[in-house]
Coordinates of N, CA and C in Angstrom, one line a residue:
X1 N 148.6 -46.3 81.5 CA 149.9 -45.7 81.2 C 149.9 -44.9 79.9
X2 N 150.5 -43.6 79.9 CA 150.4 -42.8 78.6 C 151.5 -43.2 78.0
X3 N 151.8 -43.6 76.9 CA 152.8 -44.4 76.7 C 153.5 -42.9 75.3
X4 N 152.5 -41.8 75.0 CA 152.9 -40.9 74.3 C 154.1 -39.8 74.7
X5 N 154.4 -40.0 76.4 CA 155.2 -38.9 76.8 C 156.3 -39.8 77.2
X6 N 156.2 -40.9 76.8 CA 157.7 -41.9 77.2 C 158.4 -41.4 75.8
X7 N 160.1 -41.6 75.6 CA 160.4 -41.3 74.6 C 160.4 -42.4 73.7
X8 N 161.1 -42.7 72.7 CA 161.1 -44.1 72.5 C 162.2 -45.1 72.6
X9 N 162.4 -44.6 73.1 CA 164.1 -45.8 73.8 C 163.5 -46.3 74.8
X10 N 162.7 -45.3 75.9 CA 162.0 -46.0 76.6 C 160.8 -47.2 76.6
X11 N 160.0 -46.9 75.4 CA 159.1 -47.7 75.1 C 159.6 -49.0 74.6
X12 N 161.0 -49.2 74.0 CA 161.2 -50.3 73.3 C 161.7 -50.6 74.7
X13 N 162.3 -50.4 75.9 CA 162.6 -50.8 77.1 C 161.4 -51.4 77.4
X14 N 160.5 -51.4 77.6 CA 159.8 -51.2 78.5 C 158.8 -52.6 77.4
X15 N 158.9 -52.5 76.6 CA 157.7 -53.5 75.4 C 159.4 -54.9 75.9
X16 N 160.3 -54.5 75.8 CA 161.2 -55.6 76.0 C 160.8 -56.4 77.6
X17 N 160.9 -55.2 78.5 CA 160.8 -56.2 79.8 C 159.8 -57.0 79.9
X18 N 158.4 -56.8 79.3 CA 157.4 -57.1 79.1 C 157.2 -58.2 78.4
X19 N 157.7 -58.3 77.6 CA 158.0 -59.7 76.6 C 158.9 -60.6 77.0
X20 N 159.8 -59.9 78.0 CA 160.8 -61.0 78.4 C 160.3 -61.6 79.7
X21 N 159.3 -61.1 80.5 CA 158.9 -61.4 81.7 C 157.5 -62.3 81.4
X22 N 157.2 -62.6 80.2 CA 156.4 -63.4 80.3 C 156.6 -64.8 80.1
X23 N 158.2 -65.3 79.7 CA 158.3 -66.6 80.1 C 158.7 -66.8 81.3
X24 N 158.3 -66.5 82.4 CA 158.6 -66.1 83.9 C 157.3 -67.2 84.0
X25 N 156.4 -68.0 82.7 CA 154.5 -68.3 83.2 C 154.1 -67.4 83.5
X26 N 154.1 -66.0 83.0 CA 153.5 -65.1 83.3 C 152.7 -64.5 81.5
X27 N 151.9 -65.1 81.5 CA 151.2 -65.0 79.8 C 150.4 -63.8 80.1
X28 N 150.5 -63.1 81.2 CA 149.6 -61.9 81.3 C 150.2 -60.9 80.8
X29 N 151.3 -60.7 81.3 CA 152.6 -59.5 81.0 C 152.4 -59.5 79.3
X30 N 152.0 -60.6 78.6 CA 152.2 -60.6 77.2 C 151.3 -59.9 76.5
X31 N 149.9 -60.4 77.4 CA 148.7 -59.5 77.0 C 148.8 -58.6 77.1
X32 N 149.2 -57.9 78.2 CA 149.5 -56.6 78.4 C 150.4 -55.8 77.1
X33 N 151.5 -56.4 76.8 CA 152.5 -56.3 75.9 C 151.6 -55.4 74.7
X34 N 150.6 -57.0 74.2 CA 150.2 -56.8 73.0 C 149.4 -55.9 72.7
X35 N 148.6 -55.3 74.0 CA 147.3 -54.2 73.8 C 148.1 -53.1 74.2
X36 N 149.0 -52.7 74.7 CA 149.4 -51.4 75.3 C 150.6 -50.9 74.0
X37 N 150.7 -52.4 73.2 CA 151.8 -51.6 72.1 C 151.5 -52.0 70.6
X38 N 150.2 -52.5 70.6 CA 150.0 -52.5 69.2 C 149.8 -51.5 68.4
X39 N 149.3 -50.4 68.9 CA 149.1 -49.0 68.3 C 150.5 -48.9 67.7
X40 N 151.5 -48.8 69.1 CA 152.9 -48.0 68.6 C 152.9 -48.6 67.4
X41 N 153.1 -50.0 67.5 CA 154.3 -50.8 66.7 C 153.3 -50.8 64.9
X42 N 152.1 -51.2 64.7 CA 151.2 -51.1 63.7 C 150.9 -50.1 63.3
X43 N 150.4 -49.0 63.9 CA 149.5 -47.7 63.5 C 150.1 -46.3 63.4
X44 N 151.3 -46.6 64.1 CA 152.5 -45.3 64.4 C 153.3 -44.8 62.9
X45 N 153.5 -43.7 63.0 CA 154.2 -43.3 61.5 C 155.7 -44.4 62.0
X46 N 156.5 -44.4 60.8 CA 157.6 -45.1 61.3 C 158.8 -44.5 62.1
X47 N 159.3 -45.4 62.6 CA 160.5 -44.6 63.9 C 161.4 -46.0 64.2
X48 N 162.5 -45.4 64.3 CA 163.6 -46.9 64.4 C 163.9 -47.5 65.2
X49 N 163.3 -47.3 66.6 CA 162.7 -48.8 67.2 C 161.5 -49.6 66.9
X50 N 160.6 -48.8 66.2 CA 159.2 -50.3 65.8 C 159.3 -50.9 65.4
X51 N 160.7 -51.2 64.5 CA 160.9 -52.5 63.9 C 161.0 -53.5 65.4
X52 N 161.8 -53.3 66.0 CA 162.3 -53.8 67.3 C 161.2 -54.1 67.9
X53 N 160.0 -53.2 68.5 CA 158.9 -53.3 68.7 C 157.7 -54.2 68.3
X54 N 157.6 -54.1 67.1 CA 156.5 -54.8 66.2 C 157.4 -56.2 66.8
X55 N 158.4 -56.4 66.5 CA 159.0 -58.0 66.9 C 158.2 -58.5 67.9
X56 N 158.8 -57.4 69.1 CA 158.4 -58.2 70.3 C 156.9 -58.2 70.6
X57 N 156.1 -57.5 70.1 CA 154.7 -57.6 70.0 C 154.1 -59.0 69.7
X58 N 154.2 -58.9 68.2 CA 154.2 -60.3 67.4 C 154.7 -61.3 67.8
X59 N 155.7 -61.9 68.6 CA 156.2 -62.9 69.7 C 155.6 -63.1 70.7
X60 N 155.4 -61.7 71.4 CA 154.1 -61.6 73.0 C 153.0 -62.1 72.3
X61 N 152.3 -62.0 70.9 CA 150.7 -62.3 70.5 C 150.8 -64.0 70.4
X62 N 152.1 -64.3 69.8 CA 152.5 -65.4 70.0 C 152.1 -66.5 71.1
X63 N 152.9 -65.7 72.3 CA 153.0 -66.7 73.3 C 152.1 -66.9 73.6
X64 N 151.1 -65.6 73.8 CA 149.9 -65.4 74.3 C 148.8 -66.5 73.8
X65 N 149.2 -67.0 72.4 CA 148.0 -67.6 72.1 C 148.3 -68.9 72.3
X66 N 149.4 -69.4 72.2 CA 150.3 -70.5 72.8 C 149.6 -70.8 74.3
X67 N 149.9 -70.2 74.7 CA 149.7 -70.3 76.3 C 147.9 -70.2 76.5
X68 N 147.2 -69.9 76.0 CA 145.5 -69.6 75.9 C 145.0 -71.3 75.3
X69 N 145.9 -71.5 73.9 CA 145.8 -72.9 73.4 C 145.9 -74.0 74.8
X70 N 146.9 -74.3 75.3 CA 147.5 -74.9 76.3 C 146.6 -75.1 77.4
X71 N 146.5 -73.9 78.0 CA 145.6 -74.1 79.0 C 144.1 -74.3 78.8
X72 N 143.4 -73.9 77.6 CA 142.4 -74.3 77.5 C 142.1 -75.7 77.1
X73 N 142.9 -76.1 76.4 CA 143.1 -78.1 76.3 C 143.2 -78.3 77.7
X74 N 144.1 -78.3 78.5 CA 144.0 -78.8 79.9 C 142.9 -78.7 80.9
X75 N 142.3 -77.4 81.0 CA 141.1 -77.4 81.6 C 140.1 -78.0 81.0
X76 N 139.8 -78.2 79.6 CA 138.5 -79.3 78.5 C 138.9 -80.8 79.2
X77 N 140.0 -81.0 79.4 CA 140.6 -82.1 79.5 C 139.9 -82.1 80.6
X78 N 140.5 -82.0 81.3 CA 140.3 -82.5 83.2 C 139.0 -82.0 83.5
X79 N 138.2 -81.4 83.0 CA 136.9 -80.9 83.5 C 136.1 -82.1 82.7
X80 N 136.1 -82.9 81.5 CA 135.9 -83.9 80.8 C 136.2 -85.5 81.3
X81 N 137.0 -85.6 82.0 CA 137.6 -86.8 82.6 C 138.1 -87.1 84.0
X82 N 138.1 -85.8 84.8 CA 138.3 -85.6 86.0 C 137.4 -87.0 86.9
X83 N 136.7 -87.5 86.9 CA 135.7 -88.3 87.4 C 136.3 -89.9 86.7
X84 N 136.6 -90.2 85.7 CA 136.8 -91.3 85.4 C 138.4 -91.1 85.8
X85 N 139.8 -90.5 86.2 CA 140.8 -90.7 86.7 C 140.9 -91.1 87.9
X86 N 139.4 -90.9 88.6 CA 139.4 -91.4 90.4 C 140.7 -90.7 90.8
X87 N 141.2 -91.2 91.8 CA 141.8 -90.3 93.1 C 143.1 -89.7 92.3
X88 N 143.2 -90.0 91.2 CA 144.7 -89.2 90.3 C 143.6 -87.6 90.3
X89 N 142.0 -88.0 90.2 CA 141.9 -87.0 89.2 C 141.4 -85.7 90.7
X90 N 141.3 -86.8 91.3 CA 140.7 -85.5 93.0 C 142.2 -84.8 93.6
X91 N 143.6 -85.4 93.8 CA 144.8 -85.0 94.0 C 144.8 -83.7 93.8
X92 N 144.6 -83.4 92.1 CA 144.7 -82.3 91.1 C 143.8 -81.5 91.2
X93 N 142.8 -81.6 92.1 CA 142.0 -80.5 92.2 C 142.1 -79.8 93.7
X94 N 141.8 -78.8 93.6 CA 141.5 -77.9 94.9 C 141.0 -78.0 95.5
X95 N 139.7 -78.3 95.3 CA 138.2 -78.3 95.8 C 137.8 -79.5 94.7
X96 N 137.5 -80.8 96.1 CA 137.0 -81.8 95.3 C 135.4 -81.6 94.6
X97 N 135.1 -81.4 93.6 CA 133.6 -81.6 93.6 C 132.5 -83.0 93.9
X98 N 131.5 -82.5 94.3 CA 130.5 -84.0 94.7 C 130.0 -84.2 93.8
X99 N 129.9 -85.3 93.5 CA 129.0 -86.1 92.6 C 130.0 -86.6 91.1
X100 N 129.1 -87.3 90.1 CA 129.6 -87.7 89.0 C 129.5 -86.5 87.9
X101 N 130.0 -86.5 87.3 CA 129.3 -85.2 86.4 C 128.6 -85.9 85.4

């Protein structure tokens, strides 16, 4: 997306749905957020939505690392102990694996 020929009312729209659609559990929308509008909101001469902008950036990098934190404890977790929980720990999985690890 060229995000140069949007005006900027648009772009703070559009960095907002973005940020707001990522506590939907959607921590992708945020990545997206963060890479498609860091330029504006950091590197751009100033304009009187980036304040607005830079917020919701810095919130999406937020969540984003929030949610990267989280899920990677859970998967260390269960990929580490999945075998010693016995049938709690096969329930939770998709695809039982064979063997012990």
């Amino acid at each position: 997306m060229n995000l140069e020929r949007l005006p900027n009312e648009e772009k703070l729209s559009l960095c907002r749905k973005y940020y707001l659609g990522g506590f939907a559990c959607l921590p992708f929308l945020w990545l997206v957020n963060v890479v498609w509008f860091f330029r504006e909101a950091f590197l751009k001469p100033d304009y009187t939505e980036q304040t607005q902008i830079k917020t919701y950036v810095k919130r999406s990098a937020l969540g984003l690392l929030f949610w990267v934190t989280v899920l990677t404890t859970w998967i260390t977790v269960y990929q580490n102990f999945r075998a010693q929980w016995g049938e709690v720990g096969d329930y939770l999985s998709f695809t039982i694996p064979l063997g012990i690890p």
